[in-house]
Coordinates of C-alpha atoms in Angstrom, one line a residue:
M1 CA 0.9 -30.9 23.8
V2 CA -2.5 -31.1 24.4
Q3 CA -4.3 -28.5 25.2
A4 CA -7.5 -28.1 27.1
P5 CA -11.0 -27.5 26.0
I6 CA -10.3 -24.0 24.3
Q7 CA -14.1 -22.1 25.8
G8 CA -13.7 -24.6 28.4
R9 CA -17.4 -26.4 28.9
S10 CA -18.5 -29.2 26.1
T11 CA -21.2 -29.3 25.0
A12 CA -23.2 -31.4 26.4
Q13 CA -23.0 -29.3 29.5
F14 CA -25.8 -26.5 28.8
P15 CA -29.0 -26.3 29.9
A16 CA -31.6 -29.0 28.5
S17 CA -33.7 -25.6 27.2
A18 CA -30.0 -24.2 25.2
S19 CA -29.7 -27.5 23.2
A20 CA -33.5 -27.3 22.3
E21 CA -32.8 -29.0 18.6
S22 CA -35.0 -27.3 15.8
P23 CA -34.3 -30.6 13.7
R24 CA -34.6 -28.2 9.9
A25 CA -31.3 -27.6 11.7
W26 CA -28.9 -30.4 10.9
I27 CA -29.3 -32.6 7.1
A28 CA -27.5 -35.6 9.2
R29 CA -26.1 -36.9 12.9
C30 CA -23.3 -38.5 13.3
A31 CA -23.7 -41.0 16.4
P32 CA -21.1 -40.8 18.2
P33 CA -19.6 -38.2 16.5
L34 CA -16.3 -38.6 14.6
S35 CA -12.8 -37.6 15.7
G36 CA -9.7 -36.9 14.5
A37 CA -6.5 -38.9 15.2
G38 CA -4.3 -35.6 15.7
V39 CA -0.8 -34.6 13.8
G40 CA 1.8 -35.1 16.1
G41 CA 0.2 -35.6 20.0
L42 CA -1.4 -31.7 18.6
Q43 CA -4.7 -31.1 19.7
P44 CA -5.8 -27.7 20.2
L45 CA -9.6 -27.8 19.6
A46 CA -8.9 -31.3 21.6
G47 CA -13.1 -32.0 24.1
L48 CA -14.7 -29.7 20.8
R49 CA -17.4 -30.5 19.0
F50 CA -18.6 -28.7 15.8
A51 CA -21.0 -29.3 12.4
A52 CA -19.6 -28.1 8.6
K53 CA -22.5 -27.7 6.4
D54 CA -24.4 -29.5 4.1
N55 CA -22.4 -28.5 0.9
I56 CA -18.4 -28.9 2.7
D57 CA -17.4 -33.0 2.1
A58 CA -17.4 -35.4 5.3
A59 CA -16.1 -39.1 4.4
G60 CA -18.9 -41.0 5.8
L61 CA -21.7 -38.7 5.0
R62 CA -23.8 -37.5 1.8
T63 CA -22.9 -34.3 1.2
T64 CA -26.6 -32.5 -0.7
A65 CA -26.0 -28.8 -0.7
A66 CA -30.0 -29.3 0.1
C67 CA -30.4 -31.5 -3.2
E68 CA -32.0 -34.7 -2.7
A69 CA -30.8 -35.1 -6.5
F70 CA -28.0 -33.8 -6.2
A71 CA -26.4 -35.9 -3.4
Y72 CA -23.0 -37.9 -3.2
A73 CA -20.9 -40.3 -1.3
P74 CA -17.6 -37.8 -0.8
A75 CA -14.4 -40.2 -0.5
V76 CA -12.5 -38.2 1.6
N77 CA -12.6 -35.3 3.4
A78 CA -12.3 -31.3 2.3
T79 CA -9.8 -29.3 3.1
V80 CA -10.7 -27.9 5.8
V81 CA -12.5 -31.5 7.8
Q82 CA -9.3 -32.8 8.3
K83 CA -7.4 -30.2 9.6
L84 CA -10.0 -30.2 12.0
L85 CA -10.0 -33.5 12.4
D86 CA -6.4 -33.4 13.0
A87 CA -6.6 -30.6 15.2
G88 CA -8.4 -32.3 17.4
A89 CA -11.9 -31.5 17.0
A90 CA -15.2 -33.9 16.7
L91 CA -17.6 -33.4 13.5
A92 CA -20.8 -34.4 15.5
G93 CA -22.7 -33.2 11.1
K94 CA -23.8 -31.9 9.0
T95 CA -26.7 -29.1 8.7
N96 CA -28.9 -27.3 6.5
L97 CA -28.7 -24.3 3.7
D98 CA -29.9 -22.5 1.9
Q99 CA -30.3 -24.8 -1.2
F100 CA -26.3 -24.7 -3.5
A101 CA -25.7 -21.7 -1.2
C102 CA -28.2 -19.8 -3.3
G103 CA -29.2 -16.7 -0.7
L104 CA -28.9 -15.4 3.0
N105 CA -32.8 -15.9 4.9
G106 CA -32.4 -19.6 5.6
T107 CA -35.8 -20.6 4.3
R108 CA -34.6 -21.9 0.5
S109 CA -34.5 -26.0 1.7
P110 CA -36.3 -29.2 1.2
W111 CA -34.6 -30.1 4.6
G112 CA -37.2 -26.7 5.4
A113 CA -37.2 -23.3 6.7
V114 CA -35.2 -23.2 9.2
P115 CA -35.7 -20.8 13.0
N116 CA -34.2 -17.9 14.3
A117 CA -33.0 -19.4 17.8
F118 CA -34.9 -15.8 20.0
D119 CA -38.3 -16.3 18.1
P120 CA -39.1 -19.5 15.6
A121 CA -41.3 -16.9 13.0
Y122 CA -38.2 -14.9 11.9
V123 CA -35.4 -16.2 9.8
S124 CA -32.5 -17.5 11.5
G125 CA -29.6 -16.2 8.2
G126 CA -28.7 -18.3 6.0
S127 CA -27.1 -19.9 3.5
S128 CA -25.2 -21.2 6.5
S129 CA -28.8 -21.7 8.8
G130 CA -28.0 -25.0 10.5
S131 CA -24.4 -24.2 11.6
A132 CA -25.6 -20.6 13.0
Y133 CA -28.2 -22.7 14.7
V134 CA -26.9 -25.7 16.4
V135 CA -23.9 -22.6 17.5
A136 CA -26.1 -20.0 19.1
T137 CA -27.6 -23.2 20.6
G138 CA -25.0 -24.4 21.9
Q139 CA -25.3 -27.6 20.5
V140 CA -22.1 -27.2 18.7
D141 CA -18.9 -24.8 20.3
F142 CA -18.6 -24.1 16.8
A143 CA -19.7 -24.4 13.3
L144 CA -18.6 -24.2 8.8
G145 CA -20.2 -22.1 7.0
T146 CA -19.4 -20.1 3.7
D147 CA -19.6 -17.3 2.7
T148 CA -20.4 -15.6 -0.8
A149 CA -22.0 -13.2 -0.4
G150 CA -22.9 -12.4 3.5
S151 CA -23.7 -16.4 4.1
G152 CA -21.2 -16.3 7.4
R153 CA -22.5 -13.0 8.4
V154 CA -26.3 -12.2 8.5
P155 CA -26.5 -16.0 10.3
A156 CA -24.4 -14.7 12.5
G157 CA -26.0 -11.3 13.3
L158 CA -29.6 -12.5 13.5
N159 CA -28.6 -15.3 16.0
N160 CA -26.2 -13.8 18.5
I161 CA -23.3 -15.1 17.5
V162 CA -19.8 -14.5 15.7
G163 CA -18.8 -15.1 12.4
L164 CA -15.0 -14.5 11.3
K165 CA -15.9 -14.8 7.3
P166 CA -11.7 -14.7 7.6
S167 CA -9.6 -13.2 3.7
K168 CA -10.4 -14.9 0.9
G169 CA -7.7 -18.3 -0.3
L170 CA -6.4 -18.3 4.1
I171 CA -8.5 -21.1 4.6
S172 CA -8.6 -24.0 1.3
A173 CA -12.1 -24.8 -0.6
R174 CA -11.4 -27.8 -1.8
G175 CA -13.7 -30.3 -1.2
V176 CA -16.8 -27.2 -1.4
V177 CA -19.3 -27.1 -3.7
P178 CA -18.8 -23.6 -4.6
A179 CA -21.4 -21.4 -5.1
A180 CA -18.8 -18.7 -6.5
Q181 CA -15.8 -20.3 -7.1
S182 CA -14.0 -17.2 -7.2
V183 CA -15.6 -15.8 -4.3
D184 CA -16.2 -18.3 -1.6
C185 CA -14.8 -18.5 1.5
V186 CA -15.5 -21.3 3.9
S187 CA -16.5 -19.0 7.4
I188 CA -16.5 -20.2 11.0
F189 CA -18.8 -19.8 13.7
A190 CA -18.5 -19.2 17.2
R191 CA -20.3 -18.4 20.2
S192 CA -17.3 -15.4 21.4
V193 CA -14.2 -14.1 18.5
G194 CA -11.8 -15.4 21.5
L195 CA -12.9 -19.3 20.0
A196 CA -13.4 -18.1 16.1
A197 CA -10.1 -17.2 16.3
Q198 CA -8.6 -20.0 17.3
V199 CA -10.6 -22.2 15.2
L200 CA -9.8 -19.5 11.7
D201 CA -5.6 -20.1 13.5
A202 CA -6.1 -24.5 13.1
A203 CA -8.6 -23.7 9.9
R204 CA -5.8 -21.8 7.3
G205 CA -2.9 -22.6 5.1
Y206 CA -1.4 -23.2 1.3
D207 CA -3.9 -25.4 -0.7
A208 CA -1.4 -26.3 -3.8
E209 CA -4.9 -28.4 -5.4
D210 CA -7.4 -25.4 -5.0
P211 CA -7.4 -23.8 -7.5
Y212 CA -8.4 -19.6 -5.0
S213 CA -6.4 -20.6 -2.1
R214 CA -3.6 -18.0 -1.2
A215 CA -1.0 -18.1 0.5
L216 CA -1.8 -14.5 2.8
T217 CA 0.7 -12.7 5.1
L218 CA -1.4 -11.3 7.9
A219 CA -1.2 -8.5 9.3
D220 CA 0.9 -9.6 13.1
R221 CA -0.5 -6.1 15.2
P222 CA -3.5 -4.4 16.6
F223 CA -5.2 -1.9 14.4
P224 CA -3.5 1.6 16.9
K225 CA -5.4 2.3 19.7
T226 CA -6.6 5.2 17.9
F227 CA -8.4 4.4 15.3
R228 CA -10.7 5.1 11.8
F229 CA -13.5 3.6 11.4
G230 CA -15.7 4.8 8.2
V231 CA -19.5 4.1 8.2
P232 CA -20.9 4.7 5.3
D233 CA -22.4 8.0 4.0
A234 CA -25.7 6.4 3.2
L235 CA -27.8 4.2 5.6
E236 CA -30.4 2.1 5.1
F237 CA -32.9 0.3 7.1
F238 CA -35.3 -0.8 5.3
G239 CA -37.7 1.4 8.3
D240 CA -36.6 -0.7 11.5
T241 CA -36.0 2.0 13.2
L242 CA -34.5 -0.8 16.2
A243 CA -32.3 -1.9 13.9
E244 CA -31.4 2.0 12.8
A245 CA -30.9 2.4 17.3
E246 CA -28.8 -0.2 18.5
F247 CA -26.2 0.8 15.4
D248 CA -26.5 4.3 17.0
R249 CA -25.5 2.6 20.1
A250 CA -22.6 0.4 18.6
R251 CA -21.1 3.7 16.7
A252 CA -20.6 5.4 19.9
R253 CA -19.0 1.3 21.8
L254 CA -17.3 1.6 18.8
R255 CA -15.7 5.1 20.0
E256 CA -15.4 4.3 24.1
L257 CA -12.6 1.9 22.6
G258 CA -10.6 4.7 20.7
G259 CA -11.9 4.6 17.6
V260 CA -12.6 7.9 15.2
E261 CA -15.4 8.3 13.7
V262 CA -15.2 9.2 9.2
R263 CA -17.4 9.0 6.9
F264 CA -17.1 7.6 3.7
S265 CA -18.6 7.7 0.5
Y266 CA -21.0 3.8 0.0
R267 CA -21.3 4.5 -4.1
S268 CA -18.6 2.4 -5.5
F269 CA -19.7 -0.6 -2.6
A270 CA -23.6 -0.5 -3.0
E271 CA -22.5 -1.1 -7.2
S272 CA -20.0 -3.5 -6.0
A273 CA -22.6 -5.6 -4.7
A274 CA -24.8 -5.1 -7.1
L275 CA -23.4 -7.0 -9.9
L276 CA -23.0 -9.9 -7.8
Y277 CA -26.7 -11.1 -9.3
E278 CA -27.1 -8.4 -11.2
S279 CA -24.5 -8.6 -14.3
A280 CA -23.1 -11.3 -15.4
L281 CA -21.1 -12.7 -12.8
V282 CA -24.1 -14.4 -11.6
A283 CA -23.3 -16.6 -14.5
E284 CA -20.0 -18.4 -11.8
R285 CA -23.5 -19.3 -10.0
Y286 CA -24.2 -21.4 -13.0
A287 CA -21.0 -22.4 -13.6
A288 CA -20.9 -23.5 -10.4
I289 CA -22.9 -26.7 -10.7
R290 CA -23.6 -26.9 -14.4
D291 CA -24.3 -30.1 -15.8
F292 CA -25.7 -31.1 -12.8
F293 CA -28.8 -27.8 -13.7
D294 CA -28.8 -28.8 -17.0
A295 CA -30.4 -32.4 -16.4
H296 CA -31.9 -32.1 -13.8
E297 CA -33.6 -28.5 -13.3
V298 CA -37.2 -29.3 -12.3
D299 CA -34.9 -30.6 -8.8
V300 CA -34.3 -27.1 -8.0
M301 CA -36.6 -25.1 -5.6
A302 CA -37.1 -21.5 -6.7
P303 CA -36.3 -19.0 -6.5
V304 CA -33.0 -20.7 -6.5
R305 CA -34.0 -22.7 -10.0
G306 CA -34.7 -18.8 -11.1
I307 CA -31.3 -17.1 -9.6
I308 CA -29.1 -20.6 -11.2
A309 CA -30.9 -19.7 -15.0
Q310 CA -29.8 -16.2 -15.1
G311 CA -26.5 -17.0 -15.5
R312 CA -27.4 -18.6 -19.2
A313 CA -28.2 -15.3 -20.5
Y314 CA -24.8 -14.1 -19.9
D315 CA -21.9 -14.4 -23.2
A316 CA -18.0 -15.2 -22.4
A317 CA -17.9 -10.8 -23.5
D318 CA -21.2 -10.5 -21.3
L319 CA -18.8 -11.2 -18.7
C320 CA -15.3 -9.8 -18.8
A321 CA -17.6 -6.6 -19.1
A322 CA -19.0 -6.5 -15.2
Q323 CA -15.2 -7.6 -14.9
T324 CA -14.1 -4.7 -16.2
R325 CA -16.5 -3.3 -14.4
L326 CA -16.0 -4.6 -11.3
R327 CA -12.1 -3.5 -11.7
A328 CA -12.7 0.0 -11.5
L329 CA -15.5 -0.2 -8.8
A330 CA -12.3 -1.6 -6.9
Q331 CA -10.4 1.7 -7.9
Q332 CA -12.5 4.1 -7.2
A333 CA -14.0 1.6 -3.6
A334 CA -9.9 1.3 -3.1
A335 CA -9.7 5.5 -3.1
Q336 CA -12.4 5.0 -0.5
W337 CA -9.8 3.7 2.1
Q338 CA -7.7 7.0 1.9
A339 CA -9.9 9.7 1.9
A340 CA -12.5 9.3 4.1
G341 CA -12.7 12.2 6.5
G342 CA -9.1 13.1 4.8
Q343 CA -7.4 11.3 6.9
G344 CA -9.2 7.3 6.2
M345 CA -10.4 5.4 7.7
D346 CA -8.9 1.6 8.9
L347 CA -11.0 -0.8 9.0
M348 CA -15.7 -0.3 8.2
L349 CA -18.2 -0.7 10.2
V350 CA -21.4 -1.6 9.1
P351 CA -25.0 -2.9 10.2
T352 CA -24.4 -6.8 9.2
A353 CA -28.1 -6.9 8.9
P354 CA -30.4 -4.4 8.6
T355 CA -32.9 -5.4 9.7
H356 CA -34.5 -9.4 10.7
Y357 CA -37.6 -10.5 8.9
T358 CA -40.3 -13.5 9.5
I359 CA -40.4 -16.5 7.6
A360 CA -44.2 -15.9 6.8
Q361 CA -42.6 -12.3 5.6
M362 CA -39.8 -13.4 3.1
Q363 CA -41.5 -16.8 1.9
A364 CA -44.0 -14.0 0.9
D365 CA -41.1 -11.7 -0.7
P366 CA -38.4 -13.8 -1.0
V367 CA -35.9 -11.7 -3.6
V368 CA -36.4 -8.8 -2.8
L369 CA -36.3 -9.0 0.7
N370 CA -33.0 -11.5 1.0
R371 CA -31.6 -8.2 -1.1
N372 CA -32.2 -6.4 1.8
L373 CA -30.2 -8.8 4.5
G374 CA -27.6 -8.1 2.3
A375 CA -27.5 -4.7 1.6
Y376 CA -23.8 -5.1 4.2
T377 CA -22.0 -8.4 2.6
N378 CA -22.7 -8.9 -0.9
F379 CA -19.5 -6.2 -2.0
V380 CA -17.2 -7.6 0.9
N381 CA -16.0 -10.8 -1.3
L382 CA -15.5 -9.1 -4.6
L383 CA -13.9 -6.4 -3.2
D384 CA -11.1 -8.8 -1.3
Y385 CA -11.4 -7.4 1.9
A386 CA -11.6 -9.5 5.2
A387 CA -15.1 -9.5 7.8
L388 CA -16.2 -10.1 11.4
S389 CA -19.7 -10.2 12.9
V390 CA -19.7 -9.5 16.3
P391 CA -22.9 -9.3 18.2
S392 CA -23.8 -5.7 19.5
S393 CA -26.9 -5.5 21.6
I394 CA -30.9 -7.2 22.3
R395 CA -33.0 -5.8 20.9
P396 CA -36.2 -3.8 22.7
D397 CA -38.8 -6.9 21.1
G398 CA -35.7 -9.7 22.2
L399 CA -34.5 -10.3 19.2
P400 CA -30.2 -9.8 18.2
F401 CA -28.3 -6.8 16.7
G402 CA -25.0 -7.7 15.0
I403 CA -22.4 -4.5 13.6
T404 CA -19.5 -6.5 10.8
L405 CA -15.9 -4.9 11.5
I406 CA -14.8 -4.9 7.3
G407 CA -11.0 -4.5 7.2
P408 CA -8.7 -4.9 3.9
C409 CA -7.6 -8.5 3.3
G410 CA -5.4 -9.8 5.0
S411 CA -6.9 -7.8 8.8
D412 CA -8.0 -11.0 9.9
W413 CA -6.5 -10.7 13.2
Q414 CA -6.6 -7.6 13.5
L415 CA -10.5 -7.3 13.8
A416 CA -10.1 -10.1 15.5
E417 CA -8.6 -8.2 18.2
L418 CA -11.0 -5.2 18.0
G419 CA -14.4 -7.4 17.5
Q420 CA -12.6 -9.1 20.7
R421 CA -13.3 -6.3 23.2
Y422 CA -15.8 -4.8 21.3
H423 CA -17.9 -8.2 22.2
H424 CA -17.3 -8.2 25.6
A425 CA -17.6 -5.0 26.2
T426 CA -21.9 -5.4 25.2
G427 CA -22.3 -7.4 28.2
L428 CA -24.3 -10.0 25.8
T429 CA -24.2 -13.7 27.0
Q430 CA -23.3 -16.2 24.4
G431 CA -25.3 -17.8 21.3
A432 CA -29.3 -18.0 23.0
T433 CA -27.5 -20.0 25.6
G434 CA -27.6 -18.2 28.8
E435 CA -23.8 -18.1 29.5
P436 CA -21.8 -15.2 30.4
L437 CA -18.6 -15.0 27.5
P438 CA -16.2 -16.8 28.7
A439 CA -12.6 -14.5 28.7
P440 CA -11.1 -13.0 25.9
L441 CA -7.8 -15.2 24.6
P442 CA -5.2 -14.3 23.3
I443 CA -5.6 -14.2 19.5
P444 CA -3.3 -16.7 17.3
G445 CA -0.4 -14.3 15.0
L446 CA -1.0 -10.8 16.9
R447 CA 2.1 -9.3 18.8
S448 CA 1.8 -6.7 21.4
P449 CA 2.0 -3.3 19.5
S450 CA 5.3 -2.7 21.8
A451 CA 7.0 -6.6 21.4
A452 CA 9.7 -5.6 19.5
P453 CA 10.2 -7.8 15.8
S454 CA 10.9 -11.2 16.1
T455 CA 11.4 -11.4 12.0
V456 CA 12.1 -9.5 9.1
R457 CA 9.7 -10.3 5.9
V458 CA 12.2 -10.2 2.7
A459 CA 10.5 -9.9 -1.6
V460 CA 13.0 -12.0 -3.3
V461 CA 12.3 -11.1 -7.3
G462 CA 15.3 -13.8 -9.7
A463 CA 17.9 -15.8 -8.3
H464 CA 16.1 -16.5 -4.4
L465 CA 13.4 -17.3 -5.9
S466 CA 11.8 -20.6 -5.5
G467 CA 13.2 -23.8 -6.4
M468 CA 16.2 -20.8 -8.3
P469 CA 19.8 -20.8 -7.7
L470 CA 20.7 -19.0 -4.1
N471 CA 17.5 -19.7 -2.6
T472 CA 19.0 -22.1 0.4
Q473 CA 20.8 -18.8 1.0
L474 CA 16.7 -18.2 2.5
T475 CA 16.3 -22.0 3.7
E476 CA 19.1 -23.0 5.4
R477 CA 17.9 -18.8 7.8
G478 CA 14.8 -20.9 8.9
A479 CA 13.3 -18.3 6.4
R480 CA 9.8 -19.7 5.3
L481 CA 7.1 -18.6 1.8
L482 CA 4.3 -16.2 2.3
A483 CA 3.3 -15.2 -0.9
Q484 CA 4.0 -15.5 -3.9
T485 CA 2.4 -11.6 -5.1
T486 CA 3.5 -8.7 -7.1
T487 CA 5.0 -5.1 -6.3
A488 CA 2.9 -2.2 -7.0
P489 CA 2.7 -1.3 -10.4
H490 CA 5.8 1.1 -9.8
Y491 CA 9.0 -0.7 -10.6
R492 CA 10.7 -2.6 -14.2
L493 CA 12.6 -5.5 -14.2
Y494 CA 15.9 -6.0 -16.3
A495 CA 18.2 -9.0 -17.3
L496 CA 21.9 -8.0 -15.6
P497 CA 24.3 -9.1 -17.5
G498 CA 27.6 -11.4 -16.7
T499 CA 26.0 -12.0 -13.5
V500 CA 26.5 -15.6 -11.9
P501 CA 24.4 -17.2 -11.7
P502 CA 22.1 -15.5 -13.6
K503 CA 20.3 -12.5 -11.6
P504 CA 17.4 -9.8 -12.7
G505 CA 17.3 -6.0 -11.5
L506 CA 14.3 -4.3 -10.7
Q507 CA 14.0 -0.6 -10.0
R508 CA 12.1 1.8 -8.9
V509 CA 10.7 4.6 -11.6
A510 CA 7.8 6.9 -12.2
E511 CA 4.3 6.5 -11.5
G512 CA 2.6 5.7 -14.5
L513 CA 5.7 4.0 -15.9
G514 CA 6.5 0.7 -14.4
A515 CA 4.8 -2.5 -13.5
R516 CA 3.6 -4.5 -11.3
I517 CA 7.1 -7.5 -10.6
A518 CA 6.2 -11.5 -10.0
V519 CA 7.6 -11.4 -6.3
E520 CA 8.4 -14.3 -3.2
V521 CA 7.6 -12.5 0.2
W522 CA 10.0 -14.9 2.3
E523 CA 9.9 -14.7 6.2
M524 CA 12.9 -14.8 8.2
P525 CA 14.1 -14.8 12.1
I526 CA 15.6 -11.2 12.6
E527 CA 18.5 -12.7 13.5
H528 CA 19.8 -14.6 10.5
Y529 CA 18.9 -11.3 8.5
G530 CA 22.4 -10.0 8.9
S531 CA 24.6 -12.4 7.8
F532 CA 21.7 -12.9 4.8
V533 CA 21.6 -9.1 3.4
A534 CA 26.0 -9.9 3.6
L535 CA 25.6 -12.2 1.2
V536 CA 23.6 -9.3 -1.6
P537 CA 27.0 -9.1 -4.4
A538 CA 26.9 -5.5 -5.6
P539 CA 25.0 -4.1 -7.8
L540 CA 22.9 -5.4 -6.4
G541 CA 20.6 -4.4 -2.5
I542 CA 19.0 -5.1 -0.7
G543 CA 15.9 -2.1 0.3
T544 CA 11.4 -1.1 0.9
L545 CA 9.2 -2.2 -1.8
A546 CA 6.0 -1.9 -2.1
L547 CA 3.8 -4.3 -3.4
E548 CA 0.7 -4.5 -4.8
G549 CA -2.3 -3.9 -2.3
G550 CA -0.5 -1.8 0.0
G551 CA 2.3 -2.8 2.3
N552 CA 6.2 -3.2 1.8
V553 CA 8.8 -5.4 2.6
Q554 CA 12.5 -5.0 2.6
G555 CA 14.1 -7.1 -1.2
F556 CA 15.9 -6.6 -3.9
L557 CA 16.7 -3.8 -5.9
C558 CA 20.1 -2.6 -8.3
E559 CA 21.5 0.4 -9.1
A560 CA 20.8 2.6 -11.6
L561 CA 23.8 2.9 -13.1
A562 CA 24.4 -0.5 -13.2
L563 CA 21.7 -0.8 -15.6
D564 CA 22.8 0.8 -18.2
G565 CA 23.0 -1.4 -21.5
A566 CA 21.3 -4.3 -19.9
L567 CA 18.0 -5.8 -21.6
D568 CA 15.1 -4.7 -20.2
I569 CA 12.0 -7.4 -19.1
T570 CA 9.4 -6.2 -17.7
A571 CA 7.4 -7.0 -20.1
H572 CA 7.9 -10.4 -19.4
G573 CA 6.3 -9.3 -15.7
G574 CA 8.9 -11.5 -13.4
W575 CA 12.2 -13.3 -13.7
R576 CA 11.0 -16.9 -14.1
A577 CA 8.4 -15.7 -17.2
Y578 CA 11.4 -13.9 -18.8
L579 CA 13.6 -17.7 -18.3
S580 CA 10.9 -20.0 -19.7
A581 CA 11.7 -17.9 -22.5
Q582 CA 14.0 -17.9 -23.1
A583 CA 14.7 -21.9 -22.7
A584 CA 11.1 -21.6 -25.4
Q585 CA 13.8 -19.7 -27.7
S586 CA 16.4 -22.1 -27.4
Q587 CA 14.4 -25.2 -28.0
P588 CA 15.8 -26.2 -31.1
R589 CA 12.8 -26.4 -34.7
A590 CA 11.0 -29.7 -36.5

């Protein structure tokens, strides 16, 4: 069924004052906008126009990454652009950005500095500066940005719009010029949370041709009615007392919505953020465009050129050390989620940006002030979290103030549900248009807390894996693969003798004695689950498995007595790897 436009109005209906264009916001326009054909008659985004940051490919338009010497003409659309066209949206053009998506301020482009939608003397935020501006001023309904260190959130906070930074790998980055590929995300700008969530639903999906794409399982129930939100124990606003006061108001509003405020140590998060530019991790920015940069360094503007060039100074051992340090900090950060206030926290609340800067201030001190804008954003992708920047208030000086809700990987729908309630509680209007917020929308993929589950998730470890002999027991019951992941490090895996077809046995062991074992998580209609369990032969059974990163699912476990004499294959890390090793050993030697 073809749906009506989600937010009710085309951009042509906005008043002229709200549609005033900055020539620096656009790099290329489509006249008329490029439309998709739709898939199977389903066009959930029909009637909506969007823009794409100009490091995202769109067939028929050059991709510049804000560097003329780098520009090329892609033959096909980026996966995310194609998905949105298939959903009925129309592409209005490509937007300006900090060159090579390197910056958080919007002044680092040969096409010019993109102004703030509320006061042109101030920065728009970057690197997705143009995308935020054209959404805030009502020129498009939504826009795509990218987010490595906050580029999908800072521009939203500075322009009174929503910036949805999904869990890494949820939206394909194929066809996106990388900034730091292992932590890049395609992000979504909209004037309301409801629309941003609808766009995410259309854009998400596993892409086998994107090396960092993941088939993620998203939490499908809202945060508890009484939820715990963490606030850093050390807050820095760089002397901006107006921003500090607005954050105090935001904390109070979240408490009014049912939140219980707790404090947590911010040290490990801040140290993680610093690694992005102050360690060998910056080498990934150089690696992203190494061939071009080595041949055309002079064509890259300062300070982008200096930041990327830093990557040449590190060797492989430096990178390994930085990655190990990041892992250690991630462990410390994970402990804060459990320890905050003695009972843990469900999500984190931070200012999206701690202050505003004028364009003149930023150009006079481009490195330090840019770093300040990322005080609460740089760590999020490095530590694998989801985040949602939501408008919070208009300051007494007329500039917007935004907050960011941060949750564990897979909490995207939960953040959207709470973020939508928060946004509507502010009484703000949409971006810089002066238009009232539309009615709240149902958040896709989210059930009400009282709804009975319609599906069950089950982890398989052996003969039920994709392509294995018993996988049809899942597929014939309508099950679908959600994710390829591992267990928590508390299990050992054994090859069971005499089983047909061959099967492994998984056993939970004491802490420190186990390892992570590869599993697939499948989702099955609950009405078929009983017949599936009935097929499981002894000594195997169904129990509760703990997954890497938290969370429990149903899964295969083995009776301890059946493991006497069984071969311990834990070192292989999974059943597929064990079978591959067996096959290699059976090959005749040359």
